[in-house]
Amino acid sequence: FFVACSCEKNDENSNSKDDVIGFVDVDGRPSRLSYDSLPRPYLSDLSVRTDWRQKGVARTLIKSCEEKARNMVMDGGGKEQKYIYLRVKPDNEVAIQMYRKMNYEVLPKDIFAVLDTNLVLRRNILEV
């Protein structure tokens, strides 16, 4: 789990004010479901405060998740995983454009065994 904070000076009394401006999670644990091995590592819950969007916060949080994923042992056998995965709503055009600029690719819909209207994307985390 990664959190982005701003550190702004409060002019009234010269104290620093730390505010959460974004967060994201990356899950590398193997799926507990025997019938459906969800792709991992999985980036989720990315959120950036509205007044901080388009300033690189989301990109920095995603890069942190990718770095963490590169360092995870994902499959009990110690094999390094090549991809990080995420889901995004198909009408979230701003996010999709950002992910594509970061070399994420859209996968076929059947990657999850459940009915899901979201797009599934992945990126090769071994390519820097």
PDB file of C-alpha atoms in Angstrom:
ATOM      1  CA  PHE A   1       0.000   0.000   0.000  1.00  0.00           C
ATOM      2  CA  PHE A   2       1.415   3.368  -1.011  1.00  0.00           C
ATOM      3  CA  VAL A   3       0.228   6.818   0.079  1.00  0.00           C
ATOM      4  CA  ALA A   4       1.151  10.156  -1.475  1.00  0.00           C
ATOM      5  CA  CYS A   5       1.138  13.206   0.784  1.00  0.00           C
ATOM      6  CA  SER A   6       1.633  16.896   0.219  1.00  0.00           C
ATOM      7  CA  CYS A   7       3.727  18.899   2.597  1.00  0.00           C
ATOM      8  CA  GLU A   8       2.577  22.466   2.500  1.00  0.00           C
ATOM      9  CA  LYS A   9       3.493  25.280   4.851  1.00  0.00           C
ATOM     10  CA  ASN A  10       0.618  26.767   6.754  1.00  0.00           C
ATOM     11  CA  ASP A  11       1.281  30.520   6.573  1.00  0.00           C
ATOM     12  CA  GLU A  12      -0.648  31.230   9.770  1.00  0.00           C
ATOM     13  CA  ASN A  13       1.756  29.533  12.168  1.00  0.00           C
ATOM     14  CA  SER A  14       4.583  28.135   9.993  1.00  0.00           C
ATOM     15  CA  ASN A  15       3.646  24.529  10.787  1.00  0.00           C
ATOM     16  CA  SER A  16       3.810  21.902   8.070  1.00  0.00           C
ATOM     17  CA  LYS A  17       0.511  20.431   7.023  1.00  0.00           C
ATOM     18  CA  ASP A  18       0.618  16.901   5.606  1.00  0.00           C
ATOM     19  CA  ASP A  19      -2.394  15.914   3.532  1.00  0.00           C
ATOM     20  CA  VAL A  20      -3.073  12.607   1.832  1.00  0.00           C
ATOM     21  CA  ILE A  21      -3.410  13.340  -1.876  1.00  0.00           C
ATOM     22  CA  GLY A  22      -3.458   9.800  -3.265  1.00  0.00           C
ATOM     23  CA  PHE A  23      -3.089   6.118  -2.559  1.00  0.00           C
ATOM     24  CA  VAL A  24      -2.826   2.742  -4.294  1.00  0.00           C
ATOM     25  CA  ASP A  25      -2.456  -0.914  -3.359  1.00  0.00           C
ATOM     26  CA  VAL A  26      -0.522  -3.747  -4.957  1.00  0.00           C
ATOM     27  CA  ASP A  27      -1.330  -7.348  -4.043  1.00  0.00           C
ATOM     28  CA  GLY A  28       1.148 -10.088  -4.783  1.00  0.00           C
ATOM     29  CA  ARG A  29      -0.324 -12.850  -2.668  1.00  0.00           C
ATOM     30  CA  PRO A  30      -1.297 -16.004  -4.547  1.00  0.00           C
ATOM     31  CA  SER A  31      -5.023 -16.370  -5.062  1.00  0.00           C
ATOM     32  CA  ARG A  32      -6.771 -18.542  -2.471  1.00  0.00           C
ATOM     33  CA  LEU A  33      -9.281 -19.692  -5.064  1.00  0.00           C
ATOM     34  CA  SER A  34      -8.371 -23.057  -6.509  1.00  0.00           C
ATOM     35  CA  TYR A  35     -10.731 -22.755  -9.478  1.00  0.00           C
ATOM     36  CA  ASP A  36      -9.615 -19.299 -10.562  1.00  0.00           C
ATOM     37  CA  SER A  37      -6.069 -18.101 -10.210  1.00  0.00           C
ATOM     38  CA  LEU A  38      -6.430 -14.344 -10.564  1.00  0.00           C
ATOM     39  CA  PRO A  39      -3.418 -12.678 -12.171  1.00  0.00           C
ATOM     40  CA  ARG A  40      -0.922 -11.260  -9.700  1.00  0.00           C
ATOM     41  CA  PRO A  41       0.637  -8.921  -8.844  1.00  0.00           C
ATOM     42  CA  TYR A  42      -2.485  -6.827  -9.013  1.00  0.00           C
ATOM     43  CA  LEU A  43      -2.627  -3.029  -8.731  1.00  0.00           C
ATOM     44  CA  SER A  44      -5.877  -1.740  -7.218  1.00  0.00           C
ATOM     45  CA  ASP A  45      -7.679   1.147  -5.556  1.00  0.00           C
ATOM     46  CA  LEU A  46      -5.700   3.919  -7.242  1.00  0.00           C
ATOM     47  CA  SER A  47      -7.138   7.252  -6.203  1.00  0.00           C
ATOM     48  CA  VAL A  48      -5.808  10.806  -6.448  1.00  0.00           C
ATOM     49  CA  ARG A  49      -7.467  13.821  -4.903  1.00  0.00           C
ATOM     50  CA  THR A  50      -9.174  15.903  -7.598  1.00  0.00           C
ATOM     51  CA  ASP A  51      -7.063  19.021  -7.079  1.00  0.00           C
ATOM     52  CA  TRP A  52      -3.858  16.966  -7.475  1.00  0.00           C
ATOM     53  CA  ARG A  53      -4.744  15.206 -10.736  1.00  0.00           C
ATOM     54  CA  GLN A  54      -2.660  15.725 -13.884  1.00  0.00           C
ATOM     55  CA  LYS A  55       0.401  16.468 -11.730  1.00  0.00           C
ATOM     56  CA  GLY A  56       2.169  13.095 -11.868  1.00  0.00           C
ATOM     57  CA  VAL A  57       0.855  11.734  -8.559  1.00  0.00           C
ATOM     58  CA  ALA A  58      -0.884   8.696 -10.100  1.00  0.00           C
ATOM     59  CA  ARG A  59       2.127   7.915 -12.296  1.00  0.00           C
ATOM     60  CA  THR A  60       4.444   8.048  -9.262  1.00  0.00           C
ATOM     61  CA  LEU A  61       2.160   5.765  -7.239  1.00  0.00           C
ATOM     62  CA  ILE A  62       1.944   3.289 -10.130  1.00  0.00           C
ATOM     63  CA  LYS A  63       5.731   3.297 -10.554  1.00  0.00           C
ATOM     64  CA  SER A  64       6.054   2.524  -6.831  1.00  0.00           C
ATOM     65  CA  CYS A  65       3.739  -0.465  -7.248  1.00  0.00           C
ATOM     66  CA  GLU A  66       5.682  -1.682 -10.268  1.00  0.00           C
ATOM     67  CA  GLU A  67       8.944  -1.489  -8.322  1.00  0.00           C
ATOM     68  CA  LYS A  68       7.390  -3.358  -5.397  1.00  0.00           C
ATOM     69  CA  ALA A  69       6.033  -5.998  -7.777  1.00  0.00           C
ATOM     70  CA  ARG A  70       9.494  -6.517  -9.288  1.00  0.00           C
ATOM     71  CA  ASN A  71      10.738  -7.394  -5.820  1.00  0.00           C
ATOM     72  CA  MET A  72       7.951  -9.815  -4.900  1.00  0.00           C
ATOM     73  CA  VAL A  73       8.237 -13.571  -5.025  1.00  0.00           C
ATOM     74  CA  MET A  74       4.903 -14.424  -6.508  1.00  0.00           C
ATOM     75  CA  ASP A  75       4.542 -18.121  -7.011  1.00  0.00           C
ATOM     76  CA  GLY A  76       5.918 -20.138  -4.127  1.00  0.00           C
ATOM     77  CA  GLY A  77       8.611 -21.486  -6.458  1.00  0.00           C
ATOM     78  CA  GLY A  78      10.468 -18.197  -6.410  1.00  0.00           C
ATOM     79  CA  LYS A  79       9.840 -17.482 -10.096  1.00  0.00           C
ATOM     80  CA  GLU A  80       9.784 -13.775 -10.852  1.00  0.00           C
ATOM     81  CA  GLN A  81       6.553 -12.620 -12.447  1.00  0.00           C
ATOM     82  CA  LYS A  82       6.757 -10.649 -15.662  1.00  0.00           C
ATOM     83  CA  TYR A  83       3.533  -8.608 -15.521  1.00  0.00           C
ATOM     84  CA  ILE A  84       1.513  -6.402 -13.208  1.00  0.00           C
ATOM     85  CA  TYR A  85      -2.268  -6.316 -13.744  1.00  0.00           C
ATOM     86  CA  LEU A  86      -5.091  -3.868 -13.099  1.00  0.00           C
ATOM     87  CA  ARG A  87      -8.715  -3.282 -13.990  1.00  0.00           C
ATOM     88  CA  VAL A  88     -10.294  -0.019 -15.108  1.00  0.00           C
ATOM     89  CA  LYS A  89     -13.802   1.029 -16.080  1.00  0.00           C
ATOM     90  CA  PRO A  90     -14.094   1.241 -19.884  1.00  0.00           C
ATOM     91  CA  ASP A  91     -15.519   4.781 -19.716  1.00  0.00           C
ATOM     92  CA  ASN A  92     -12.548   6.112 -17.687  1.00  0.00           C
ATOM     93  CA  GLU A  93     -10.811   7.464 -20.779  1.00  0.00           C
ATOM     94  CA  VAL A  94      -8.322   9.636 -18.879  1.00  0.00           C
ATOM     95  CA  ALA A  95      -7.048   6.644 -16.879  1.00  0.00           C
ATOM     96  CA  ILE A  96      -6.913   4.383 -19.938  1.00  0.00           C
ATOM     97  CA  GLN A  97      -4.910   7.001 -21.829  1.00  0.00           C
ATOM     98  CA  MET A  98      -2.480   7.323 -18.886  1.00  0.00           C
ATOM     99  CA  TYR A  99      -2.046   3.544 -18.620  1.00  0.00           C
ATOM    100  CA  ARG A 100      -1.419   3.226 -22.357  1.00  0.00           C
ATOM    101  CA  LYS A 101       1.244   5.946 -22.171  1.00  0.00           C
ATOM    102  CA  MET A 102       2.840   3.860 -19.415  1.00  0.00           C
ATOM    103  CA  ASN A 103       2.910   0.802 -21.761  1.00  0.00           C
ATOM    104  CA  TYR A 104      -0.076  -1.064 -20.328  1.00  0.00           C
ATOM    105  CA  GLU A 105      -1.949  -3.263 -22.782  1.00  0.00           C
ATOM    106  CA  VAL A 106      -5.608  -4.288 -22.763  1.00  0.00           C
ATOM    107  CA  LEU A 107      -6.175  -8.039 -22.363  1.00  0.00           C
ATOM    108  CA  PRO A 108      -9.055 -10.248 -23.513  1.00  0.00           C
ATOM    109  CA  LYS A 109     -12.106 -10.133 -21.259  1.00  0.00           C
ATOM    110  CA  ASP A 110     -11.913 -13.782 -20.191  1.00  0.00           C
ATOM    111  CA  ILE A 111      -8.859 -13.395 -17.958  1.00  0.00           C
ATOM    112  CA  PHE A 112     -11.113 -13.365 -14.884  1.00  0.00           C
ATOM    113  CA  ALA A 113     -13.563 -16.243 -14.423  1.00  0.00           C
ATOM    114  CA  VAL A 114     -16.341 -13.887 -13.328  1.00  0.00           C
ATOM    115  CA  LEU A 115     -18.557 -11.645 -15.416  1.00  0.00           C
ATOM    116  CA  ASP A 116     -16.763  -8.324 -15.401  1.00  0.00           C
ATOM    117  CA  THR A 117     -17.397  -5.248 -17.530  1.00  0.00           C
ATOM    118  CA  ASN A 118     -14.074  -3.625 -16.603  1.00  0.00           C
ATOM    119  CA  LEU A 119     -11.060  -3.696 -18.866  1.00  0.00           C
ATOM    120  CA  VAL A 120      -8.070  -5.726 -17.707  1.00  0.00           C
ATOM    121  CA  LEU A 121      -4.658  -4.265 -18.449  1.00  0.00           C
ATOM    122  CA  ARG A 122      -1.144  -5.466 -17.860  1.00  0.00           C
ATOM    123  CA  ARG A 123       2.398  -4.167 -18.186  1.00  0.00           C
ATOM    124  CA  ASN A 124       5.701  -5.976 -18.399  1.00  0.00           C
ATOM    125  CA  ILE A 125       7.426  -4.882 -15.194  1.00  0.00           C
ATOM    126  CA  LEU A 126      10.775  -6.357 -16.210  1.00  0.00           C
ATOM    127  CA  GLU A 127      11.114  -3.741 -18.963  1.00  0.00           C
ATOM    128  CA  VAL A 128      12.216  -0.513 -17.358  1.00  0.00           C
TER     129      VAL A 128
END
